[in-house]
Amino acid sequence: MLSPVYNESVIAERVKEIASRMNADFGNEKDYVHVIVTLNGAFMFAADLIRQCKFPMMVHFVGASSYMGTEQQKDLRINADALPRSFGNKPVILIEDIVDSGRTIGKLRQMMVDRFASSIKVAALLRRQGGGGNADYYGFTVPPGLFVVGYGLDLDGRYRELRDIQALNTATMVTGEGSKLC
Ligand code: 5GP
Ligand code: MG
Protein backbone atom coordinates (compact mmCIF):
# COMPACT_ATOMS: atom_id res chain seq x y z
CA MET A 1 0.00 0.00 0.00
CA LEU A 2 2.93 2.38 0.68
CA SER A 3 5.99 2.67 -1.51
CA PRO A 4 9.14 4.63 -0.65
CA VAL A 5 9.76 7.89 -2.52
CA TYR A 6 12.36 9.92 -0.58
CA ASN A 7 14.32 8.37 2.24
CA GLU A 8 15.47 9.98 5.44
CA SER A 9 19.01 10.82 4.34
CA VAL A 10 17.91 12.31 1.00
CA ILE A 11 15.38 14.48 2.86
CA ALA A 12 18.02 15.58 5.39
CA GLU A 13 20.35 16.56 2.56
CA ARG A 14 17.71 18.69 0.82
CA VAL A 15 16.64 20.35 4.07
CA LYS A 16 20.28 21.29 4.68
CA GLU A 17 20.50 22.82 1.19
CA ILE A 18 17.30 24.81 1.68
CA ALA A 19 18.59 26.09 5.03
CA SER A 20 21.87 27.22 3.50
CA ARG A 21 20.03 29.11 0.73
CA MET A 22 17.83 30.77 3.33
CA ASN A 23 20.89 31.60 5.43
CA ALA A 24 22.44 33.27 2.39
CA ASP A 25 19.24 35.28 1.77
CA PHE A 26 18.42 36.23 5.36
CA GLY A 27 21.84 36.14 7.02
CA ASN A 28 22.20 39.92 6.81
CA GLU A 29 18.82 40.77 8.33
CA LYS A 30 19.39 43.24 11.13
CA ASP A 31 16.17 42.38 12.89
CA TYR A 32 14.26 39.14 13.29
CA VAL A 33 12.23 37.43 10.59
CA HIS A 34 8.70 36.09 11.14
CA VAL A 35 8.50 32.39 10.32
CA ILE A 36 5.00 30.94 9.88
CA VAL A 37 4.65 27.17 10.07
CA THR A 38 1.50 25.75 8.48
CA LEU A 39 -0.02 23.02 10.58
CA ASN A 40 -0.30 20.23 10.62
CA GLY A 41 1.72 18.84 7.74
CA ALA A 42 4.80 21.09 7.92
CA PHE A 43 5.66 20.50 11.58
CA MET A 44 8.48 18.01 11.02
CA PHE A 45 10.04 19.80 8.05
CA ALA A 46 9.86 23.10 9.94
CA ALA A 47 11.48 21.60 13.06
CA ASP A 48 14.44 20.33 11.02
CA LEU A 49 14.69 23.45 8.85
CA ILE A 50 14.56 26.18 11.46
CA ARG A 51 17.18 24.49 13.64
CA GLN A 52 19.61 25.03 10.77
CA CYS A 53 18.71 28.65 10.19
CA LYS A 54 21.33 31.09 11.40
CA PHE A 55 19.26 34.27 11.52
CA PRO A 56 17.02 35.52 14.34
CA MET A 57 13.35 34.65 13.99
CA MET A 58 9.99 34.65 15.66
CA VAL A 59 8.07 31.43 14.98
CA HIS A 60 4.28 31.33 14.60
CA PHE A 61 1.81 28.61 13.68
CA VAL A 62 -1.22 28.70 11.45
CA GLY A 63 -3.74 25.92 10.83
CA ALA A 64 -4.66 25.06 7.25
CA SER A 65 -6.77 22.15 6.09
CA SER A 66 -8.32 21.27 2.77
CA TYR A 67 -8.09 17.48 2.49
CA MET A 68 -10.28 14.57 3.51
CA GLY A 69 -8.62 11.30 2.63
CA THR A 70 -6.83 11.85 -0.65
CA GLU A 71 -9.50 14.23 -1.94
CA GLN A 72 -9.06 18.00 -1.90
CA GLN A 73 -12.13 19.80 -0.51
CA LYS A 74 -13.60 23.02 -1.90
CA ASP A 75 -13.62 24.50 1.56
CA LEU A 76 -10.14 25.67 2.59
CA ARG A 77 -10.00 26.41 6.30
CA ILE A 78 -7.32 28.67 7.75
CA ASN A 79 -7.04 29.19 11.47
CA ALA A 80 -4.94 32.30 11.97
CA ASP A 81 -5.93 32.93 15.61
CA ALA A 82 -2.34 32.49 16.79
CA LEU A 83 -0.87 34.98 14.30
CA PRO A 84 -0.03 38.56 15.22
CA ARG A 85 -2.32 41.23 13.72
CA SER A 86 0.71 42.96 12.26
CA PHE A 87 4.14 41.75 11.15
CA GLY A 88 5.40 45.30 11.61
CA ASN A 89 6.92 45.67 8.15
CA LYS A 90 9.27 42.73 8.71
CA PRO A 91 10.01 39.83 6.33
CA VAL A 92 7.85 36.72 6.54
CA ILE A 93 8.80 33.15 5.58
CA LEU A 94 5.96 30.65 5.17
CA ILE A 95 6.84 27.00 5.72
CA GLU A 96 4.59 24.50 3.93
CA ASP A 97 4.68 20.74 3.53
CA ILE A 98 3.53 20.61 -0.09
CA VAL A 99 2.40 23.27 -2.54
CA ASP A 100 -0.09 21.79 -4.98
CA SER A 101 -2.56 24.19 -6.64
CA GLY A 102 -1.10 27.00 -4.56
CA ARG A 103 -4.52 27.84 -3.12
CA THR A 104 -3.39 27.48 0.51
CA ILE A 105 -0.22 29.48 0.01
CA GLY A 106 -2.13 32.10 -2.02
CA LYS A 107 -4.61 32.65 0.78
CA LEU A 108 -1.84 32.79 3.37
CA ARG A 109 0.18 35.22 1.27
CA GLN A 110 -2.80 37.59 1.11
CA MET A 111 -3.14 37.31 4.88
CA MET A 112 0.52 38.30 5.32
CA VAL A 113 0.13 41.25 2.95
CA ASP A 114 -2.92 42.40 4.95
CA ARG A 115 -0.86 42.10 8.13
CA PHE A 116 1.99 44.28 6.88
CA ALA A 117 4.73 41.83 5.89
CA SER A 118 7.58 43.66 4.13
CA SER A 119 8.30 40.60 1.97
CA ILE A 120 7.00 37.03 1.76
CA LYS A 121 8.98 33.92 0.86
CA VAL A 122 7.67 30.37 0.76
CA ALA A 123 9.71 27.32 1.78
CA ALA A 124 7.99 24.05 0.86
CA LEU A 125 9.37 20.58 1.26
CA LEU A 126 7.48 19.48 -1.85
CA ARG A 127 5.78 21.05 -4.81
CA ARG A 128 3.43 19.34 -7.23
CA GLN A 129 4.59 19.23 -10.83
CA GLY A 130 2.05 21.14 -12.94
CA GLY A 131 -0.02 21.92 -9.86
CA GLY A 132 0.09 25.66 -10.46
CA GLY A 133 1.56 26.64 -7.10
CA ASN A 134 5.09 27.82 -6.51
CA ALA A 135 7.64 28.11 -3.73
CA ASP A 136 10.81 30.18 -3.40
CA TYR A 137 12.61 27.27 -1.75
CA TYR A 138 11.56 23.68 -2.23
CA GLY A 139 12.97 20.24 -1.67
CA PHE A 140 11.43 17.96 -4.27
CA THR A 141 8.92 18.00 -7.10
CA VAL A 142 6.31 15.23 -6.99
CA PRO A 143 4.42 14.09 -10.09
CA PRO A 144 0.69 14.66 -10.49
CA GLY A 145 -1.50 11.95 -9.02
CA LEU A 146 1.03 10.81 -6.43
CA PHE A 147 -0.38 11.21 -2.91
CA VAL A 148 2.48 11.26 -0.44
CA VAL A 149 2.61 10.70 3.32
CA GLY A 150 5.26 10.62 6.02
CA TYR A 151 7.71 13.16 7.46
CA GLY A 152 4.72 15.10 8.79
CA LEU A 153 2.32 14.55 5.89
CA ASP A 154 -0.77 12.52 6.62
CA LEU A 155 -3.72 10.63 5.33
CA ASP A 156 -6.53 11.50 7.74
CA GLY A 157 -4.03 11.87 10.59
CA ARG A 158 -2.04 8.72 9.86
CA TYR A 159 1.58 8.22 8.75
CA ARG A 160 2.92 11.57 9.97
CA GLU A 161 5.49 9.78 12.13
CA LEU A 162 7.25 8.04 9.22
CA ARG A 163 10.85 9.14 8.75
CA ASP A 164 10.66 8.72 4.96
CA ILE A 165 8.24 10.11 2.41
CA GLN A 166 6.15 7.38 0.89
CA ALA A 167 3.51 7.26 -1.81
CA LEU A 168 0.11 5.87 -1.18
CA ASN A 169 -1.22 3.54 -3.78
CA THR A 170 -4.77 4.85 -3.83
CA ALA A 171 -5.81 2.44 -6.60
CA THR A 172 -5.48 -0.47 -4.20
CA MET A 173 -6.57 1.30 -1.05
CA VAL A 174 -9.66 -0.16 0.53
CA THR A 175 -11.68 2.24 2.67
CA GLY A 176 -13.49 1.36 5.89
CA GLU A 177 -16.65 0.66 3.92
CA GLY A 178 -14.83 -1.80 1.69
CA SER A 179 -15.06 0.43 -1.40
CA LYS A 180 -12.03 1.31 -3.47
CA LEU A 181 -10.62 4.78 -4.06
CA CYS A 182 -8.78 5.53 -7.24
P1 5GP B 1 -2.91 23.50 -2.38
O1 5GP B 1 -3.73 24.46 -1.58
O2 5GP B 1 -1.56 24.03 -2.79
O3 5GP B 1 -3.67 22.94 -3.56
O4 5GP B 1 -2.72 22.23 -1.47
C1 5GP B 1 -1.75 22.17 -0.51
C2 5GP B 1 -2.18 21.32 0.67
O5 5GP B 1 -2.83 20.12 0.25
C3 5GP B 1 -0.94 20.88 1.40
O6 5GP B 1 -0.66 21.78 2.44
C4 5GP B 1 -1.34 19.53 1.95
O7 5GP B 1 -1.93 19.68 3.21
C5 5GP B 1 -2.35 19.00 0.97
N1 5GP B 1 -1.77 18.05 0.01
C6 5GP B 1 -1.60 18.22 -1.32
N2 5GP B 1 -1.03 17.14 -1.88
C7 5GP B 1 -0.82 16.26 -0.87
C8 5GP B 1 -0.22 14.95 -0.81
O8 5GP B 1 0.25 14.35 -1.79
N3 5GP B 1 -0.17 14.38 0.42
C9 5GP B 1 -0.66 14.97 1.56
N4 5GP B 1 -0.56 14.30 2.70
N5 5GP B 1 -1.21 16.21 1.52
C10 5GP B 1 -1.29 16.84 0.33
MG1 MG C 1 -0.24 21.80 4.35
PDB file of C-alpha atoms and ligand atoms in Angstrom:
ATOM      1  CA  MET A   1       0.000   0.000   0.000  1.00  0.00           C
ATOM      2  CA  LEU A   2       2.927   2.378   0.678  1.00  0.00           C
ATOM      3  CA  SER A   3       5.985   2.668  -1.513  1.00  0.00           C
ATOM      4  CA  PRO A   4       9.144   4.634  -0.651  1.00  0.00           C
ATOM      5  CA  VAL A   5       9.761   7.889  -2.523  1.00  0.00           C
ATOM      6  CA  TYR A   6      12.359   9.924  -0.582  1.00  0.00           C
ATOM      7  CA  ASN A   7      14.322   8.370   2.238  1.00  0.00           C
ATOM      8  CA  GLU A   8      15.469   9.984   5.442  1.00  0.00           C
ATOM      9  CA  SER A   9      19.006  10.819   4.343  1.00  0.00           C
ATOM     10  CA  VAL A  10      17.907  12.313   1.004  1.00  0.00           C
ATOM     11  CA  ILE A  11      15.378  14.476   2.856  1.00  0.00           C
ATOM     12  CA  ALA A  12      18.016  15.582   5.388  1.00  0.00           C
ATOM     13  CA  GLU A  13      20.354  16.563   2.565  1.00  0.00           C
ATOM     14  CA  ARG A  14      17.711  18.691   0.824  1.00  0.00           C
ATOM     15  CA  VAL A  15      16.641  20.346   4.070  1.00  0.00           C
ATOM     16  CA  LYS A  16      20.277  21.286   4.676  1.00  0.00           C
ATOM     17  CA  GLU A  17      20.496  22.820   1.190  1.00  0.00           C
ATOM     18  CA  ILE A  18      17.300  24.813   1.684  1.00  0.00           C
ATOM     19  CA  ALA A  19      18.595  26.094   5.033  1.00  0.00           C
ATOM     20  CA  SER A  20      21.869  27.222   3.503  1.00  0.00           C
ATOM     21  CA  ARG A  21      20.031  29.111   0.734  1.00  0.00           C
ATOM     22  CA  MET A  22      17.831  30.768   3.334  1.00  0.00           C
ATOM     23  CA  ASN A  23      20.890  31.601   5.430  1.00  0.00           C
ATOM     24  CA  ALA A  24      22.441  33.269   2.395  1.00  0.00           C
ATOM     25  CA  ASP A  25      19.242  35.278   1.768  1.00  0.00           C
ATOM     26  CA  PHE A  26      18.416  36.234   5.359  1.00  0.00           C
ATOM     27  CA  GLY A  27      21.842  36.143   7.022  1.00  0.00           C
ATOM     28  CA  ASN A  28      22.201  39.920   6.811  1.00  0.00           C
ATOM     29  CA  GLU A  29      18.816  40.775   8.329  1.00  0.00           C
ATOM     30  CA  LYS A  30      19.392  43.240  11.127  1.00  0.00           C
ATOM     31  CA  ASP A  31      16.170  42.382  12.892  1.00  0.00           C
ATOM     32  CA  TYR A  32      14.256  39.139  13.289  1.00  0.00           C
ATOM     33  CA  VAL A  33      12.229  37.429  10.585  1.00  0.00           C
ATOM     34  CA  HIS A  34       8.703  36.087  11.144  1.00  0.00           C
ATOM     35  CA  VAL A  35       8.498  32.390  10.318  1.00  0.00           C
ATOM     36  CA  ILE A  36       4.998  30.939   9.877  1.00  0.00           C
ATOM     37  CA  VAL A  37       4.647  27.170  10.071  1.00  0.00           C
ATOM     38  CA  THR A  38       1.496  25.751   8.484  1.00  0.00           C
ATOM     39  CA  LEU A  39      -0.025  23.017  10.583  1.00  0.00           C
ATOM     40  CA  ASN A  40      -0.301  20.225  10.623  1.00  0.00           C
ATOM     41  CA  GLY A  41       1.721  18.840   7.743  1.00  0.00           C
ATOM     42  CA  ALA A  42       4.798  21.092   7.918  1.00  0.00           C
ATOM     43  CA  PHE A  43       5.663  20.502  11.580  1.00  0.00           C
ATOM     44  CA  MET A  44       8.482  18.011  11.017  1.00  0.00           C
ATOM     45  CA  PHE A  45      10.037  19.800   8.047  1.00  0.00           C
ATOM     46  CA  ALA A  46       9.857  23.096   9.945  1.00  0.00           C
ATOM     47  CA  ALA A  47      11.484  21.602  13.058  1.00  0.00           C
ATOM     48  CA  ASP A  48      14.439  20.329  11.023  1.00  0.00           C
ATOM     49  CA  LEU A  49      14.689  23.447   8.852  1.00  0.00           C
ATOM     50  CA  ILE A  50      14.558  26.185  11.462  1.00  0.00           C
ATOM     51  CA  ARG A  51      17.180  24.489  13.643  1.00  0.00           C
ATOM     52  CA  GLN A  52      19.615  25.029  10.773  1.00  0.00           C
ATOM     53  CA  CYS A  53      18.708  28.653  10.194  1.00  0.00           C
ATOM     54  CA  LYS A  54      21.330  31.090  11.399  1.00  0.00           C
ATOM     55  CA  PHE A  55      19.259  34.272  11.517  1.00  0.00           C
ATOM     56  CA  PRO A  56      17.018  35.519  14.339  1.00  0.00           C
ATOM     57  CA  MET A  57      13.350  34.646  13.986  1.00  0.00           C
ATOM     58  CA  MET A  58       9.985  34.647  15.658  1.00  0.00           C
ATOM     59  CA  VAL A  59       8.072  31.429  14.979  1.00  0.00           C
ATOM     60  CA  HIS A  60       4.276  31.329  14.599  1.00  0.00           C
ATOM     61  CA  PHE A  61       1.813  28.612  13.681  1.00  0.00           C
ATOM     62  CA  VAL A  62      -1.216  28.698  11.447  1.00  0.00           C
ATOM     63  CA  GLY A  63      -3.739  25.923  10.832  1.00  0.00           C
ATOM     64  CA  ALA A  64      -4.658  25.062   7.251  1.00  0.00           C
ATOM     65  CA  SER A  65      -6.767  22.152   6.088  1.00  0.00           C
ATOM     66  CA  SER A  66      -8.318  21.271   2.769  1.00  0.00           C
ATOM     67  CA  TYR A  67      -8.090  17.478   2.491  1.00  0.00           C
ATOM     68  CA  MET A  68     -10.279  14.573   3.509  1.00  0.00           C
ATOM     69  CA  GLY A  69      -8.621  11.296   2.627  1.00  0.00           C
ATOM     70  CA  THR A  70      -6.825  11.848  -0.650  1.00  0.00           C
ATOM     71  CA  GLU A  71      -9.496  14.232  -1.936  1.00  0.00           C
ATOM     72  CA  GLN A  72      -9.061  17.996  -1.897  1.00  0.00           C
ATOM     73  CA  GLN A  73     -12.127  19.801  -0.507  1.00  0.00           C
ATOM     74  CA  LYS A  74     -13.603  23.021  -1.898  1.00  0.00           C
ATOM     75  CA  ASP A  75     -13.624  24.496   1.555  1.00  0.00           C
ATOM     76  CA  LEU A  76     -10.140  25.666   2.586  1.00  0.00           C
ATOM     77  CA  ARG A  77     -10.004  26.408   6.300  1.00  0.00           C
ATOM     78  CA  ILE A  78      -7.322  28.672   7.747  1.00  0.00           C
ATOM     79  CA  ASN A  79      -7.041  29.189  11.469  1.00  0.00           C
ATOM     80  CA  ALA A  80      -4.944  32.298  11.974  1.00  0.00           C
ATOM     81  CA  ASP A  81      -5.931  32.927  15.609  1.00  0.00           C
ATOM     82  CA  ALA A  82      -2.344  32.488  16.785  1.00  0.00           C
ATOM     83  CA  LEU A  83      -0.874  34.980  14.304  1.00  0.00           C
ATOM     84  CA  PRO A  84      -0.030  38.562  15.215  1.00  0.00           C
ATOM     85  CA  ARG A  85      -2.320  41.230  13.722  1.00  0.00           C
ATOM     86  CA  SER A  86       0.713  42.962  12.264  1.00  0.00           C
ATOM     87  CA  PHE A  87       4.141  41.749  11.152  1.00  0.00           C
ATOM     88  CA  GLY A  88       5.396  45.296  11.606  1.00  0.00           C
ATOM     89  CA  ASN A  89       6.925  45.667   8.154  1.00  0.00           C
ATOM     90  CA  LYS A  90       9.273  42.730   8.707  1.00  0.00           C
ATOM     91  CA  PRO A  91      10.010  39.831   6.331  1.00  0.00           C
ATOM     92  CA  VAL A  92       7.853  36.717   6.539  1.00  0.00           C
ATOM     93  CA  ILE A  93       8.795  33.152   5.579  1.00  0.00           C
ATOM     94  CA  LEU A  94       5.961  30.654   5.170  1.00  0.00           C
ATOM     95  CA  ILE A  95       6.837  27.003   5.718  1.00  0.00           C
ATOM     96  CA  GLU A  96       4.586  24.504   3.929  1.00  0.00           C
ATOM     97  CA  ASP A  97       4.675  20.739   3.533  1.00  0.00           C
ATOM     98  CA  ILE A  98       3.527  20.608  -0.087  1.00  0.00           C
ATOM     99  CA  VAL A  99       2.405  23.268  -2.542  1.00  0.00           C
ATOM    100  CA  ASP A 100      -0.085  21.786  -4.979  1.00  0.00           C
ATOM    101  CA  SER A 101      -2.565  24.185  -6.639  1.00  0.00           C
ATOM    102  CA  GLY A 102      -1.096  27.001  -4.557  1.00  0.00           C
ATOM    103  CA  ARG A 103      -4.519  27.839  -3.117  1.00  0.00           C
ATOM    104  CA  THR A 104      -3.389  27.482   0.508  1.00  0.00           C
ATOM    105  CA  ILE A 105      -0.220  29.476   0.008  1.00  0.00           C
ATOM    106  CA  GLY A 106      -2.132  32.097  -2.022  1.00  0.00           C
ATOM    107  CA  LYS A 107      -4.608  32.654   0.785  1.00  0.00           C
ATOM    108  CA  LEU A 108      -1.839  32.793   3.374  1.00  0.00           C
ATOM    109  CA  ARG A 109       0.181  35.223   1.266  1.00  0.00           C
ATOM    110  CA  GLN A 110      -2.803  37.590   1.108  1.00  0.00           C
ATOM    111  CA  MET A 111      -3.142  37.311   4.876  1.00  0.00           C
ATOM    112  CA  MET A 112       0.523  38.301   5.323  1.00  0.00           C
ATOM    113  CA  VAL A 113       0.129  41.249   2.953  1.00  0.00           C
ATOM    114  CA  ASP A 114      -2.922  42.397   4.946  1.00  0.00           C
ATOM    115  CA  ARG A 115      -0.861  42.105   8.131  1.00  0.00           C
ATOM    116  CA  PHE A 116       1.989  44.280   6.885  1.00  0.00           C
ATOM    117  CA  ALA A 117       4.728  41.833   5.891  1.00  0.00           C
ATOM    118  CA  SER A 118       7.583  43.661   4.134  1.00  0.00           C
ATOM    119  CA  SER A 119       8.304  40.597   1.969  1.00  0.00           C
ATOM    120  CA  ILE A 120       6.998  37.027   1.761  1.00  0.00           C
ATOM    121  CA  LYS A 121       8.977  33.920   0.859  1.00  0.00           C
ATOM    122  CA  VAL A 122       7.672  30.368   0.763  1.00  0.00           C
ATOM    123  CA  ALA A 123       9.711  27.323   1.780  1.00  0.00           C
ATOM    124  CA  ALA A 124       7.992  24.052   0.856  1.00  0.00           C
ATOM    125  CA  LEU A 125       9.375  20.575   1.265  1.00  0.00           C
ATOM    126  CA  LEU A 126       7.483  19.475  -1.851  1.00  0.00           C
ATOM    127  CA  ARG A 127       5.780  21.049  -4.807  1.00  0.00           C
ATOM    128  CA  ARG A 128       3.435  19.345  -7.226  1.00  0.00           C
ATOM    129  CA  GLN A 129       4.589  19.228 -10.828  1.00  0.00           C
ATOM    130  CA  GLY A 130       2.052  21.139 -12.939  1.00  0.00           C
ATOM    131  CA  GLY A 131      -0.021  21.920  -9.860  1.00  0.00           C
ATOM    132  CA  GLY A 132       0.093  25.662 -10.464  1.00  0.00           C
ATOM    133  CA  GLY A 133       1.559  26.640  -7.101  1.00  0.00           C
ATOM    134  CA  ASN A 134       5.093  27.822  -6.514  1.00  0.00           C
ATOM    135  CA  ALA A 135       7.638  28.105  -3.732  1.00  0.00           C
ATOM    136  CA  ASP A 136      10.805  30.176  -3.404  1.00  0.00           C
ATOM    137  CA  TYR A 137      12.611  27.273  -1.749  1.00  0.00           C
ATOM    138  CA  TYR A 138      11.557  23.682  -2.232  1.00  0.00           C
ATOM    139  CA  GLY A 139      12.971  20.242  -1.673  1.00  0.00           C
ATOM    140  CA  PHE A 140      11.432  17.963  -4.273  1.00  0.00           C
ATOM    141  CA  THR A 141       8.918  17.995  -7.102  1.00  0.00           C
ATOM    142  CA  VAL A 142       6.306  15.229  -6.990  1.00  0.00           C
ATOM    143  CA  PRO A 143       4.416  14.095 -10.088  1.00  0.00           C
ATOM    144  CA  PRO A 144       0.687  14.660 -10.490  1.00  0.00           C
ATOM    145  CA  GLY A 145      -1.500  11.947  -9.020  1.00  0.00           C
ATOM    146  CA  LEU A 146       1.026  10.807  -6.425  1.00  0.00           C
ATOM    147  CA  PHE A 147      -0.378  11.215  -2.912  1.00  0.00           C
ATOM    148  CA  VAL A 148       2.481  11.263  -0.436  1.00  0.00           C
ATOM    149  CA  VAL A 149       2.608  10.698   3.315  1.00  0.00           C
ATOM    150  CA  GLY A 150       5.260  10.623   6.023  1.00  0.00           C
ATOM    151  CA  TYR A 151       7.706  13.160   7.463  1.00  0.00           C
ATOM    152  CA  GLY A 152       4.720  15.105   8.790  1.00  0.00           C
ATOM    153  CA  LEU A 153       2.322  14.546   5.888  1.00  0.00           C
ATOM    154  CA  ASP A 154      -0.771  12.522   6.625  1.00  0.00           C
ATOM    155  CA  LEU A 155      -3.723  10.635   5.329  1.00  0.00           C
ATOM    156  CA  ASP A 156      -6.535  11.502   7.742  1.00  0.00           C
ATOM    157  CA  GLY A 157      -4.032  11.870  10.591  1.00  0.00           C
ATOM    158  CA  ARG A 158      -2.045   8.724   9.863  1.00  0.00           C
ATOM    159  CA  TYR A 159       1.581   8.218   8.753  1.00  0.00           C
ATOM    160  CA  ARG A 160       2.921  11.572   9.972  1.00  0.00           C
ATOM    161  CA  GLU A 161       5.488   9.781  12.132  1.00  0.00           C
ATOM    162  CA  LEU A 162       7.245   8.044   9.219  1.00  0.00           C
ATOM    163  CA  ARG A 163      10.851   9.139   8.748  1.00  0.00           C
ATOM    164  CA  ASP A 164      10.662   8.721   4.964  1.00  0.00           C
ATOM    165  CA  ILE A 165       8.239  10.109   2.411  1.00  0.00           C
ATOM    166  CA  GLN A 166       6.152   7.379   0.890  1.00  0.00           C
ATOM    167  CA  ALA A 167       3.508   7.256  -1.815  1.00  0.00           C
ATOM    168  CA  LEU A 168       0.106   5.867  -1.183  1.00  0.00           C
ATOM    169  CA  ASN A 169      -1.216   3.537  -3.783  1.00  0.00           C
ATOM    170  CA  THR A 170      -4.773   4.850  -3.831  1.00  0.00           C
ATOM    171  CA  ALA A 171      -5.809   2.435  -6.596  1.00  0.00           C
ATOM    172  CA  THR A 172      -5.482  -0.472  -4.204  1.00  0.00           C
ATOM    173  CA  MET A 173      -6.570   1.305  -1.048  1.00  0.00           C
ATOM    174  CA  VAL A 174      -9.660  -0.161   0.526  1.00  0.00           C
ATOM    175  CA  THR A 175     -11.683   2.241   2.668  1.00  0.00           C
ATOM    176  CA  GLY A 176     -13.485   1.359   5.886  1.00  0.00           C
ATOM    177  CA  GLU A 177     -16.650   0.663   3.917  1.00  0.00           C
ATOM    178  CA  GLY A 178     -14.835  -1.795   1.690  1.00  0.00           C
ATOM    179  CA  SER A 179     -15.060   0.431  -1.398  1.00  0.00           C
ATOM    180  CA  LYS A 180     -12.028   1.314  -3.473  1.00  0.00           C
ATOM    181  CA  LEU A 181     -10.622   4.776  -4.061  1.00  0.00           C
ATOM    182  CA  CYS A 182      -8.779   5.525  -7.240  1.00  0.00           C
TER     183      CYS A 182
HETATM  184  P1  5GP B   1      -2.906  23.495  -2.375  1.00  0.00           P
HETATM  185  O1  5GP B   1      -3.730  24.461  -1.579  1.00  0.00           O
HETATM  186  O2  5GP B   1      -1.561  24.026  -2.787  1.00  0.00           O
HETATM  187  O3  5GP B   1      -3.666  22.936  -3.564  1.00  0.00           O
HETATM  188  O4  5GP B   1      -2.724  22.227  -1.472  1.00  0.00           O
HETATM  189  C1  5GP B   1      -1.748  22.174  -0.510  1.00  0.00           C
HETATM  190  C2  5GP B   1      -2.182  21.323   0.668  1.00  0.00           C
HETATM  191  O5  5GP B   1      -2.827  20.123   0.251  1.00  0.00           O
HETATM  192  C3  5GP B   1      -0.944  20.882   1.404  1.00  0.00           C
HETATM  193  O6  5GP B   1      -0.656  21.782   2.444  1.00  0.00           O
HETATM  194  C4  5GP B   1      -1.342  19.526   1.950  1.00  0.00           C
HETATM  195  O7  5GP B   1      -1.929  19.679   3.214  1.00  0.00           O
HETATM  196  C5  5GP B   1      -2.355  19.002   0.971  1.00  0.00           C
HETATM  197  N1  5GP B   1      -1.765  18.048   0.012  1.00  0.00           N
HETATM  198  C6  5GP B   1      -1.600  18.217  -1.323  1.00  0.00           C
HETATM  199  N2  5GP B   1      -1.032  17.140  -1.883  1.00  0.00           N
HETATM  200  C7  5GP B   1      -0.818  16.261  -0.873  1.00  0.00           C
HETATM  201  C8  5GP B   1      -0.222  14.951  -0.807  1.00  0.00           C
HETATM  202  O8  5GP B   1       0.249  14.351  -1.790  1.00  0.00           O
HETATM  203  N3  5GP B   1      -0.170  14.380   0.425  1.00  0.00           N
HETATM  204  C9  5GP B   1      -0.659  14.971   1.563  1.00  0.00           C
HETATM  205  N4  5GP B   1      -0.560  14.304   2.699  1.00  0.00           N
HETATM  206  N5  5GP B   1      -1.208  16.211   1.523  1.00  0.00           N
HETATM  207  C10 5GP B   1      -1.286  16.839   0.331  1.00  0.00           C
HETATM  208 MG    MG B   2      -0.240  21.797   4.349  1.00  0.00          MG
END
